[in-house]
Amino acid sequence: MWRCAALALLGLGLAALLGRGFEPRQRLLSAHDLRRYRGAPGDPGLYLALLGRVFDVQRGRRHYGPGGAYSALAGRDATRAFATGDFTPAGLVDDVSSLSPRELLSIQGWLSFYSDNYDPVGKLVGRYYDENGAPTAALREAEAAMEEALKLQADSEQRKQQFPPCNSEWSSAKGTRFWCSRQSGGVSRDWAGVPRRLYRPGSQGTGCVCVRSTGPPWGHPPSAQHSDRGDLDDPHLEEYEGCHPLAEQCVLRG
């Protein structure tokens, strides 16, 4: 239930963000038009585009104007560079089709930033909007990918609440020590847990996580019948060899 509610809110937030301030009647600019807005003497203004949405960034002139650290972003849609930091000609493009979920979330963060801090002035005709200002298939695909990235983020946060990372330290004399506390992994909770290896689907490696050893499994109400072993029976978990199954710390030699 928590996951469904969280995802619903995330989806509504993304939809509101993507549509905020961009009405069909707004100005439509071609790539040629947008290139005139680089803030140079004689230019009519200082604009940049992100996912086809055009913002007036004149109030940030020291950043985006000629000589500014981000002047390469002015007068164009360089959405990809916002996520990758690649300011070469190959990186200053609007195509986001090959970006990772983490990079797509970065773009969503930038969209929120510009929507909150700069005035939207129109849409860029091209990859993301057609000559009538209607969204293209490429924009729909980008929005769907961002929505999926938000779902993955929500799943990751939920997983971290269920299995917070262990504390760990290493020394040549003692080896590696893993231990759990009520704050380990940056997750505040009313239980410490015991260390286990967690095998994440799709990942080749493992990580140490803290696992509840009492009460119902994650997602089960306290009133339901259960084995009072918390999440110890999760199939993705494995005990550390040589460590007591219910110890709050484990030391691996070598």
PDB file of C-alpha atoms in Angstrom:
ATOM      1  CA  MET A   1       0.000   0.000   0.000  1.00  0.00           C
ATOM      2  CA  TRP A   2       2.829   2.400   0.922  1.00  0.00           C
ATOM      3  CA  ARG A   3       4.540   1.726  -2.394  1.00  0.00           C
ATOM      4  CA  CYS A   4       1.359   2.280  -4.421  1.00  0.00           C
ATOM      5  CA  ALA A   5       0.616   5.575  -2.658  1.00  0.00           C
ATOM      6  CA  ALA A   6       4.193   6.769  -3.056  1.00  0.00           C
ATOM      7  CA  LEU A   7       4.280   5.922  -6.743  1.00  0.00           C
ATOM      8  CA  ALA A   8       0.950   7.649  -7.312  1.00  0.00           C
ATOM      9  CA  LEU A   9       2.262  10.829  -5.704  1.00  0.00           C
ATOM     10  CA  LEU A  10       5.488  10.626  -7.688  1.00  0.00           C
ATOM     11  CA  GLY A  11       3.567  10.195 -10.908  1.00  0.00           C
ATOM     12  CA  LEU A  12       1.312  13.146 -10.153  1.00  0.00           C
ATOM     13  CA  GLY A  13       4.322  15.250  -9.243  1.00  0.00           C
ATOM     14  CA  LEU A  14       6.102  14.402 -12.484  1.00  0.00           C
ATOM     15  CA  ALA A  15       3.000  15.097 -14.556  1.00  0.00           C
ATOM     16  CA  ALA A  16       2.538  18.467 -12.871  1.00  0.00           C
ATOM     17  CA  LEU A  17       6.204  19.328 -13.338  1.00  0.00           C
ATOM     18  CA  LEU A  18       6.294  18.393 -16.997  1.00  0.00           C
ATOM     19  CA  GLY A  19       3.205  20.437 -17.765  1.00  0.00           C
ATOM     20  CA  ARG A  20       3.737  23.364 -15.410  1.00  0.00           C
ATOM     21  CA  GLY A  21       3.680  26.760 -17.096  1.00  0.00           C
ATOM     22  CA  PHE A  22       3.604  25.458 -20.657  1.00  0.00           C
ATOM     23  CA  GLU A  23       0.293  26.281 -22.280  1.00  0.00           C
ATOM     24  CA  PRO A  24      -0.450  25.443 -25.951  1.00  0.00           C
ATOM     25  CA  ARG A  25      -0.745  29.170 -26.740  1.00  0.00           C
ATOM     26  CA  GLN A  26       2.836  29.879 -25.758  1.00  0.00           C
ATOM     27  CA  ARG A  27       5.448  30.937 -28.250  1.00  0.00           C
ATOM     28  CA  LEU A  28       6.945  28.347 -30.586  1.00  0.00           C
ATOM     29  CA  LEU A  29      10.607  28.745 -31.505  1.00  0.00           C
ATOM     30  CA  SER A  30      12.687  26.993 -34.131  1.00  0.00           C
ATOM     31  CA  ALA A  31      16.281  25.979 -33.444  1.00  0.00           C
ATOM     32  CA  HIS A  32      17.327  28.937 -35.609  1.00  0.00           C
ATOM     33  CA  ASP A  33      15.206  31.297 -33.503  1.00  0.00           C
ATOM     34  CA  LEU A  34      16.626  29.943 -30.255  1.00  0.00           C
ATOM     35  CA  ARG A  35      20.227  30.406 -31.378  1.00  0.00           C
ATOM     36  CA  ARG A  36      19.626  34.185 -31.448  1.00  0.00           C
ATOM     37  CA  TYR A  37      19.063  34.164 -27.673  1.00  0.00           C
ATOM     38  CA  ARG A  38      22.600  33.662 -26.355  1.00  0.00           C
ATOM     39  CA  GLY A  39      22.880  36.949 -24.523  1.00  0.00           C
ATOM     40  CA  ALA A  40      25.532  38.521 -26.785  1.00  0.00           C
ATOM     41  CA  PRO A  41      25.404  42.257 -27.604  1.00  0.00           C
ATOM     42  CA  GLY A  42      22.546  42.780 -30.021  1.00  0.00           C
ATOM     43  CA  ASP A  43      20.812  39.492 -29.131  1.00  0.00           C
ATOM     44  CA  PRO A  44      17.140  39.843 -28.140  1.00  0.00           C
ATOM     45  CA  GLY A  45      17.604  37.904 -24.885  1.00  0.00           C
ATOM     46  CA  LEU A  46      19.070  34.902 -23.121  1.00  0.00           C
ATOM     47  CA  TYR A  47      17.210  31.597 -23.377  1.00  0.00           C
ATOM     48  CA  LEU A  48      17.908  27.908 -22.994  1.00  0.00           C
ATOM     49  CA  ALA A  49      15.773  24.823 -23.557  1.00  0.00           C
ATOM     50  CA  LEU A  50      15.353  21.644 -21.553  1.00  0.00           C
ATOM     51  CA  LEU A  51      13.355  18.761 -23.035  1.00  0.00           C
ATOM     52  CA  GLY A  52      12.005  21.262 -25.530  1.00  0.00           C
ATOM     53  CA  ARG A  53      10.802  23.722 -22.875  1.00  0.00           C
ATOM     54  CA  VAL A  54      12.301  27.169 -23.334  1.00  0.00           C
ATOM     55  CA  PHE A  55      13.218  29.316 -20.314  1.00  0.00           C
ATOM     56  CA  ASP A  56      14.292  32.939 -20.064  1.00  0.00           C
ATOM     57  CA  VAL A  57      17.507  32.774 -17.977  1.00  0.00           C
ATOM     58  CA  GLN A  58      18.400  36.471 -18.164  1.00  0.00           C
ATOM     59  CA  ARG A  59      18.427  36.756 -14.370  1.00  0.00           C
ATOM     60  CA  GLY A  60      21.158  34.108 -14.356  1.00  0.00           C
ATOM     61  CA  ARG A  61      23.241  35.963 -16.930  1.00  0.00           C
ATOM     62  CA  ARG A  62      26.507  35.575 -15.026  1.00  0.00           C
ATOM     63  CA  HIS A  63      26.097  31.801 -15.375  1.00  0.00           C
ATOM     64  CA  TYR A  64      24.570  31.519 -18.861  1.00  0.00           C
ATOM     65  CA  GLY A  65      25.684  34.656 -20.635  1.00  0.00           C
ATOM     66  CA  PRO A  66      28.882  35.036 -22.714  1.00  0.00           C
ATOM     67  CA  GLY A  67      31.864  34.045 -20.582  1.00  0.00           C
ATOM     68  CA  GLY A  68      29.695  32.300 -18.012  1.00  0.00           C
ATOM     69  CA  ALA A  69      30.439  28.772 -16.811  1.00  0.00           C
ATOM     70  CA  TYR A  70      27.268  27.469 -18.495  1.00  0.00           C
ATOM     71  CA  SER A  71      27.218  29.700 -21.562  1.00  0.00           C
ATOM     72  CA  ALA A  72      27.385  26.608 -23.778  1.00  0.00           C
ATOM     73  CA  LEU A  73      23.813  25.795 -22.713  1.00  0.00           C
ATOM     74  CA  ALA A  74      22.395  29.093 -23.944  1.00  0.00           C
ATOM     75  CA  GLY A  75      20.510  29.336 -27.215  1.00  0.00           C
ATOM     76  CA  ARG A  76      19.980  25.598 -27.585  1.00  0.00           C
ATOM     77  CA  ASP A  77      18.443  22.455 -26.119  1.00  0.00           C
ATOM     78  CA  ALA A  78      21.359  20.585 -24.547  1.00  0.00           C
ATOM     79  CA  THR A  79      19.286  18.398 -22.225  1.00  0.00           C
ATOM     80  CA  ARG A  80      21.774  15.532 -22.339  1.00  0.00           C
ATOM     81  CA  ALA A  81      24.571  17.730 -20.963  1.00  0.00           C
ATOM     82  CA  PHE A  82      22.508  18.540 -17.870  1.00  0.00           C
ATOM     83  CA  ALA A  83      22.718  14.879 -16.890  1.00  0.00           C
ATOM     84  CA  THR A  84      26.174  13.925 -18.147  1.00  0.00           C
ATOM     85  CA  GLY A  85      28.189  17.120 -17.718  1.00  0.00           C
ATOM     86  CA  ASP A  86      29.593  16.601 -21.223  1.00  0.00           C
ATOM     87  CA  PHE A  87      29.961  20.072 -22.727  1.00  0.00           C
ATOM     88  CA  THR A  88      31.641  18.907 -25.914  1.00  0.00           C
ATOM     89  CA  PRO A  89      29.732  19.277 -29.188  1.00  0.00           C
ATOM     90  CA  ALA A  90      28.784  15.600 -28.963  1.00  0.00           C
ATOM     91  CA  GLY A  91      27.323  16.133 -25.492  1.00  0.00           C
ATOM     92  CA  LEU A  92      25.454  19.384 -26.107  1.00  0.00           C
ATOM     93  CA  VAL A  93      22.444  17.668 -27.649  1.00  0.00           C
ATOM     94  CA  ASP A  94      18.828  17.048 -26.710  1.00  0.00           C
ATOM     95  CA  ASP A  95      18.701  13.258 -27.132  1.00  0.00           C
ATOM     96  CA  VAL A  96      18.147  11.476 -23.776  1.00  0.00           C
ATOM     97  CA  SER A  97      17.165   8.063 -25.130  1.00  0.00           C
ATOM     98  CA  SER A  98      20.307   6.304 -23.869  1.00  0.00           C
ATOM     99  CA  LEU A  99      20.509   7.896 -20.417  1.00  0.00           C
ATOM    100  CA  SER A 100      20.413   5.811 -17.237  1.00  0.00           C
ATOM    101  CA  PRO A 101      17.571   6.067 -14.695  1.00  0.00           C
ATOM    102  CA  ARG A 102      19.852   8.064 -12.381  1.00  0.00           C
ATOM    103  CA  GLU A 103      20.649  10.508 -15.186  1.00  0.00           C
ATOM    104  CA  LEU A 104      16.967  10.870 -16.051  1.00  0.00           C
ATOM    105  CA  LEU A 105      16.231  11.734 -12.433  1.00  0.00           C
ATOM    106  CA  SER A 106      18.911  14.399 -12.685  1.00  0.00           C
ATOM    107  CA  ILE A 107      17.052  15.930 -15.624  1.00  0.00           C
ATOM    108  CA  GLN A 108      13.837  15.870 -13.648  1.00  0.00           C
ATOM    109  CA  GLY A 109      15.645  17.783 -10.897  1.00  0.00           C
ATOM    110  CA  TRP A 110      16.825  20.390 -13.400  1.00  0.00           C
ATOM    111  CA  LEU A 111      13.307  20.749 -14.796  1.00  0.00           C
ATOM    112  CA  SER A 112      12.078  21.450 -11.290  1.00  0.00           C
ATOM    113  CA  PHE A 113      14.880  23.968 -10.747  1.00  0.00           C
ATOM    114  CA  TYR A 114      14.168  25.953 -13.913  1.00  0.00           C
ATOM    115  CA  SER A 115      10.414  25.844 -13.403  1.00  0.00           C
ATOM    116  CA  ASP A 116      10.859  27.272  -9.903  1.00  0.00           C
ATOM    117  CA  ASN A 117      13.506  29.881 -10.722  1.00  0.00           C
ATOM    118  CA  TYR A 118      13.044  31.038 -14.319  1.00  0.00           C
ATOM    119  CA  ASP A 119      10.181  32.089 -16.555  1.00  0.00           C
ATOM    120  CA  PRO A 120       8.984  29.647 -19.235  1.00  0.00           C
ATOM    121  CA  VAL A 121       8.628  31.429 -22.557  1.00  0.00           C
ATOM    122  CA  GLY A 122       7.705  28.761 -25.065  1.00  0.00           C
ATOM    123  CA  LYS A 123       8.467  25.495 -26.749  1.00  0.00           C
ATOM    124  CA  LEU A 124      11.194  24.467 -29.135  1.00  0.00           C
ATOM    125  CA  VAL A 125       9.939  22.906 -32.353  1.00  0.00           C
ATOM    126  CA  GLY A 126      11.963  19.792 -33.034  1.00  0.00           C
ATOM    127  CA  ARG A 127      12.562  16.565 -31.153  1.00  0.00           C
ATOM    128  CA  TYR A 128      10.019  17.126 -28.377  1.00  0.00           C
ATOM    129  CA  TYR A 129       7.358  19.420 -29.863  1.00  0.00           C
ATOM    130  CA  ASP A 130       5.941  19.567 -33.354  1.00  0.00           C
ATOM    131  CA  GLU A 131       5.182  22.697 -35.381  1.00  0.00           C
ATOM    132  CA  ASN A 132       1.821  23.016 -33.603  1.00  0.00           C
ATOM    133  CA  GLY A 133       3.369  22.797 -30.142  1.00  0.00           C
ATOM    134  CA  ALA A 134       2.037  19.298 -29.539  1.00  0.00           C
ATOM    135  CA  PRO A 135       4.219  16.731 -27.715  1.00  0.00           C
ATOM    136  CA  THR A 136       6.014  14.278 -29.982  1.00  0.00           C
ATOM    137  CA  ALA A 137       6.522  10.550 -29.537  1.00  0.00           C
ATOM    138  CA  ALA A 138      10.089  11.289 -28.364  1.00  0.00           C
ATOM    139  CA  LEU A 139       8.763  13.447 -25.517  1.00  0.00           C
ATOM    140  CA  ARG A 140       6.252  10.775 -24.515  1.00  0.00           C
ATOM    141  CA  GLU A 141       9.046   8.216 -24.459  1.00  0.00           C
ATOM    142  CA  ALA A 142      11.254  10.495 -22.351  1.00  0.00           C
ATOM    143  CA  GLU A 143       8.405  11.128 -19.914  1.00  0.00           C
ATOM    144  CA  ALA A 144       7.691   7.398 -19.642  1.00  0.00           C
ATOM    145  CA  ALA A 145      11.386   6.706 -18.980  1.00  0.00           C
ATOM    146  CA  MET A 146      11.452   9.372 -16.278  1.00  0.00           C
ATOM    147  CA  GLU A 147       8.348   7.896 -14.686  1.00  0.00           C
ATOM    148  CA  GLU A 148       9.995   4.469 -14.666  1.00  0.00           C
ATOM    149  CA  ALA A 149      13.107   6.029 -13.105  1.00  0.00           C
ATOM    150  CA  LEU A 150      10.937   7.464 -10.345  1.00  0.00           C
ATOM    151  CA  LYS A 151       9.448   4.018  -9.714  1.00  0.00           C
ATOM    152  CA  LEU A 152      12.909   2.487  -9.500  1.00  0.00           C
ATOM    153  CA  GLN A 153      13.929   5.190  -7.047  1.00  0.00           C
ATOM    154  CA  ALA A 154      10.848   4.502  -4.911  1.00  0.00           C
ATOM    155  CA  ASP A 155      11.583   0.764  -4.969  1.00  0.00           C
ATOM    156  CA  SER A 156      15.183   1.444  -3.949  1.00  0.00           C
ATOM    157  CA  GLU A 157      14.101   3.643  -1.047  1.00  0.00           C
ATOM    158  CA  GLN A 158      11.602   1.023   0.087  1.00  0.00           C
ATOM    159  CA  ARG A 159      14.274  -1.672  -0.110  1.00  0.00           C
ATOM    160  CA  LYS A 160      16.625   0.487   1.947  1.00  0.00           C
ATOM    161  CA  GLN A 161      13.986   0.836   4.652  1.00  0.00           C
ATOM    162  CA  GLN A 162      13.533  -2.931   4.717  1.00  0.00           C
ATOM    163  CA  PHE A 163      17.246  -3.759   4.485  1.00  0.00           C
ATOM    164  CA  PRO A 164      19.371  -0.795   5.694  1.00  0.00           C
ATOM    165  CA  PRO A 165      23.090  -1.059   4.859  1.00  0.00           C
ATOM    166  CA  CYS A 166      25.444  -2.277   7.588  1.00  0.00           C
ATOM    167  CA  ASN A 167      28.183  -0.266   9.210  1.00  0.00           C
ATOM    168  CA  SER A 168      31.589  -1.592   8.174  1.00  0.00           C
ATOM    169  CA  GLU A 169      35.290  -1.109   8.847  1.00  0.00           C
ATOM    170  CA  TRP A 170      38.487  -2.863   7.784  1.00  0.00           C
ATOM    171  CA  SER A 171      41.938  -3.268   9.285  1.00  0.00           C
ATOM    172  CA  SER A 172      44.867  -5.432   8.254  1.00  0.00           C
ATOM    173  CA  ALA A 173      45.031  -6.866  11.757  1.00  0.00           C
ATOM    174  CA  LYS A 174      41.357  -7.703  12.307  1.00  0.00           C
ATOM    175  CA  GLY A 175      39.898  -8.009   8.823  1.00  0.00           C
ATOM    176  CA  THR A 176      36.433  -6.664   7.951  1.00  0.00           C
ATOM    177  CA  ARG A 177      33.836  -5.992  10.602  1.00  0.00           C
ATOM    178  CA  PHE A 178      30.163  -5.552   9.789  1.00  0.00           C
ATOM    179  CA  TRP A 179      27.692  -4.434  12.416  1.00  0.00           C
ATOM    180  CA  CYS A 180      24.159  -3.138  12.752  1.00  0.00           C
ATOM    181  CA  SER A 181      22.708  -0.331  14.818  1.00  0.00           C
ATOM    182  CA  ARG A 182      19.488   1.626  14.932  1.00  0.00           C
ATOM    183  CA  GLN A 183      21.077   4.265  12.700  1.00  0.00           C
ATOM    184  CA  SER A 184      23.171   2.166  10.308  1.00  0.00           C
ATOM    185  CA  GLY A 185      22.823   2.970   6.637  1.00  0.00           C
ATOM    186  CA  GLY A 186      21.390   6.366   7.553  1.00  0.00           C
ATOM    187  CA  VAL A 187      18.006   4.755   8.319  1.00  0.00           C
ATOM    188  CA  SER A 188      16.561   5.607  11.744  1.00  0.00           C
ATOM    189  CA  ARG A 189      14.467   2.769  13.140  1.00  0.00           C
ATOM    190  CA  ASP A 190      13.470   1.032  16.381  1.00  0.00           C
ATOM    191  CA  TRP A 191      15.446  -2.152  15.636  1.00  0.00           C
ATOM    192  CA  ALA A 192      19.127  -2.860  14.937  1.00  0.00           C
ATOM    193  CA  GLY A 193      18.995  -6.101  12.964  1.00  0.00           C
ATOM    194  CA  VAL A 194      21.628  -8.693  12.129  1.00  0.00           C
ATOM    195  CA  PRO A 195      24.133  -8.649   9.232  1.00  0.00           C
ATOM    196  CA  ARG A 196      23.349 -10.624   6.098  1.00  0.00           C
ATOM    197  CA  ARG A 197      24.545 -10.694   2.494  1.00  0.00           C
ATOM    198  CA  LEU A 198      21.860  -9.382   0.145  1.00  0.00           C
ATOM    199  CA  TYR A 199      21.797 -10.559  -3.463  1.00  0.00           C
ATOM    200  CA  ARG A 200      20.054  -7.905  -5.540  1.00  0.00           C
ATOM    201  CA  PRO A 201      18.229  -9.104  -8.685  1.00  0.00           C
ATOM    202  CA  GLY A 202      20.173  -8.078 -11.767  1.00  0.00           C
ATOM    203  CA  SER A 203      23.348  -7.381  -9.807  1.00  0.00           C
ATOM    204  CA  GLN A 204      26.380  -9.653  -9.766  1.00  0.00           C
ATOM    205  CA  GLY A 205      27.649  -8.536  -6.362  1.00  0.00           C
ATOM    206  CA  THR A 206      26.320  -8.627  -2.817  1.00  0.00           C
ATOM    207  CA  GLY A 207      26.124  -6.077  -0.052  1.00  0.00           C
ATOM    208  CA  CYS A 208      25.855  -6.253   3.714  1.00  0.00           C
ATOM    209  CA  VAL A 209      22.452  -5.251   5.053  1.00  0.00           C
ATOM    210  CA  CYS A 210      20.787  -5.253   8.449  1.00  0.00           C
ATOM    211  CA  VAL A 211      17.820  -7.602   8.753  1.00  0.00           C
ATOM    212  CA  ARG A 212      15.015  -7.618  11.297  1.00  0.00           C
ATOM    213  CA  SER A 213      15.096 -10.892  13.200  1.00  0.00           C
ATOM    214  CA  THR A 214      11.742 -10.662  15.024  1.00  0.00           C
ATOM    215  CA  GLY A 215       8.166  -9.807  14.209  1.00  0.00           C
ATOM    216  CA  PRO A 216       6.295 -10.261  10.907  1.00  0.00           C
ATOM    217  CA  PRO A 217       8.022 -10.157   7.509  1.00  0.00           C
ATOM    218  CA  TRP A 218       8.113  -6.805   5.703  1.00  0.00           C
ATOM    219  CA  GLY A 219       4.679  -5.796   4.463  1.00  0.00           C
ATOM    220  CA  HIS A 220       2.761  -8.180   6.724  1.00  0.00           C
ATOM    221  CA  PRO A 221       0.470  -6.757   9.443  1.00  0.00           C
ATOM    222  CA  PRO A 222       1.456  -7.578  13.040  1.00  0.00           C
ATOM    223  CA  SER A 223      -1.847  -9.415  13.534  1.00  0.00           C
ATOM    224  CA  ALA A 224      -1.160 -11.902  10.736  1.00  0.00           C
ATOM    225  CA  GLN A 225       0.182 -15.366  11.483  1.00  0.00           C
ATOM    226  CA  HIS A 226       3.931 -15.458  11.010  1.00  0.00           C
ATOM    227  CA  SER A 227       7.070 -17.175  12.240  1.00  0.00           C
ATOM    228  CA  ASP A 228       8.306 -14.206  14.316  1.00  0.00           C
ATOM    229  CA  ARG A 229      11.567 -14.154  12.340  1.00  0.00           C
ATOM    230  CA  GLY A 230      11.239 -10.769  10.685  1.00  0.00           C
ATOM    231  CA  ASP A 231      12.850 -10.904   7.235  1.00  0.00           C
ATOM    232  CA  LEU A 232      15.420 -13.615   7.983  1.00  0.00           C
ATOM    233  CA  ASP A 233      13.734 -16.017   5.556  1.00  0.00           C
ATOM    234  CA  ASP A 234      13.924 -13.683   2.557  1.00  0.00           C
ATOM    235  CA  PRO A 235      15.337 -15.801  -0.331  1.00  0.00           C
ATOM    236  CA  HIS A 236      17.794 -13.069  -1.380  1.00  0.00           C
ATOM    237  CA  LEU A 237      19.661 -13.214   1.924  1.00  0.00           C
ATOM    238  CA  GLU A 238      22.614 -15.330   2.974  1.00  0.00           C
ATOM    239  CA  GLU A 239      24.314 -15.720   6.345  1.00  0.00           C
ATOM    240  CA  TYR A 240      27.988 -14.871   6.806  1.00  0.00           C
ATOM    241  CA  GLU A 241      29.952 -18.052   7.335  1.00  0.00           C
ATOM    242  CA  GLY A 242      31.486 -18.288  10.803  1.00  0.00           C
ATOM    243  CA  CYS A 243      29.182 -15.667  12.328  1.00  0.00           C
ATOM    244  CA  HIS A 244      26.393 -16.403  14.789  1.00  0.00           C
ATOM    245  CA  PRO A 245      23.056 -16.121  12.947  1.00  0.00           C
ATOM    246  CA  LEU A 246      21.642 -13.643  15.471  1.00  0.00           C
ATOM    247  CA  ALA A 247      24.774 -11.632  16.264  1.00  0.00           C
ATOM    248  CA  GLU A 248      24.553  -7.882  15.606  1.00  0.00           C
ATOM    249  CA  GLN A 249      28.143  -7.855  14.325  1.00  0.00           C
ATOM    250  CA  CYS A 250      30.286 -10.124  12.208  1.00  0.00           C
ATOM    251  CA  VAL A 251      34.063 -10.173  11.639  1.00  0.00           C
ATOM    252  CA  LEU A 252      35.525 -11.689   8.470  1.00  0.00           C
ATOM    253  CA  ARG A 253      39.215 -12.548   8.576  1.00  0.00           C
ATOM    254  CA  GLY A 254      41.528 -12.161   5.604  1.00  0.00           C
TER     255      GLY A 254
END
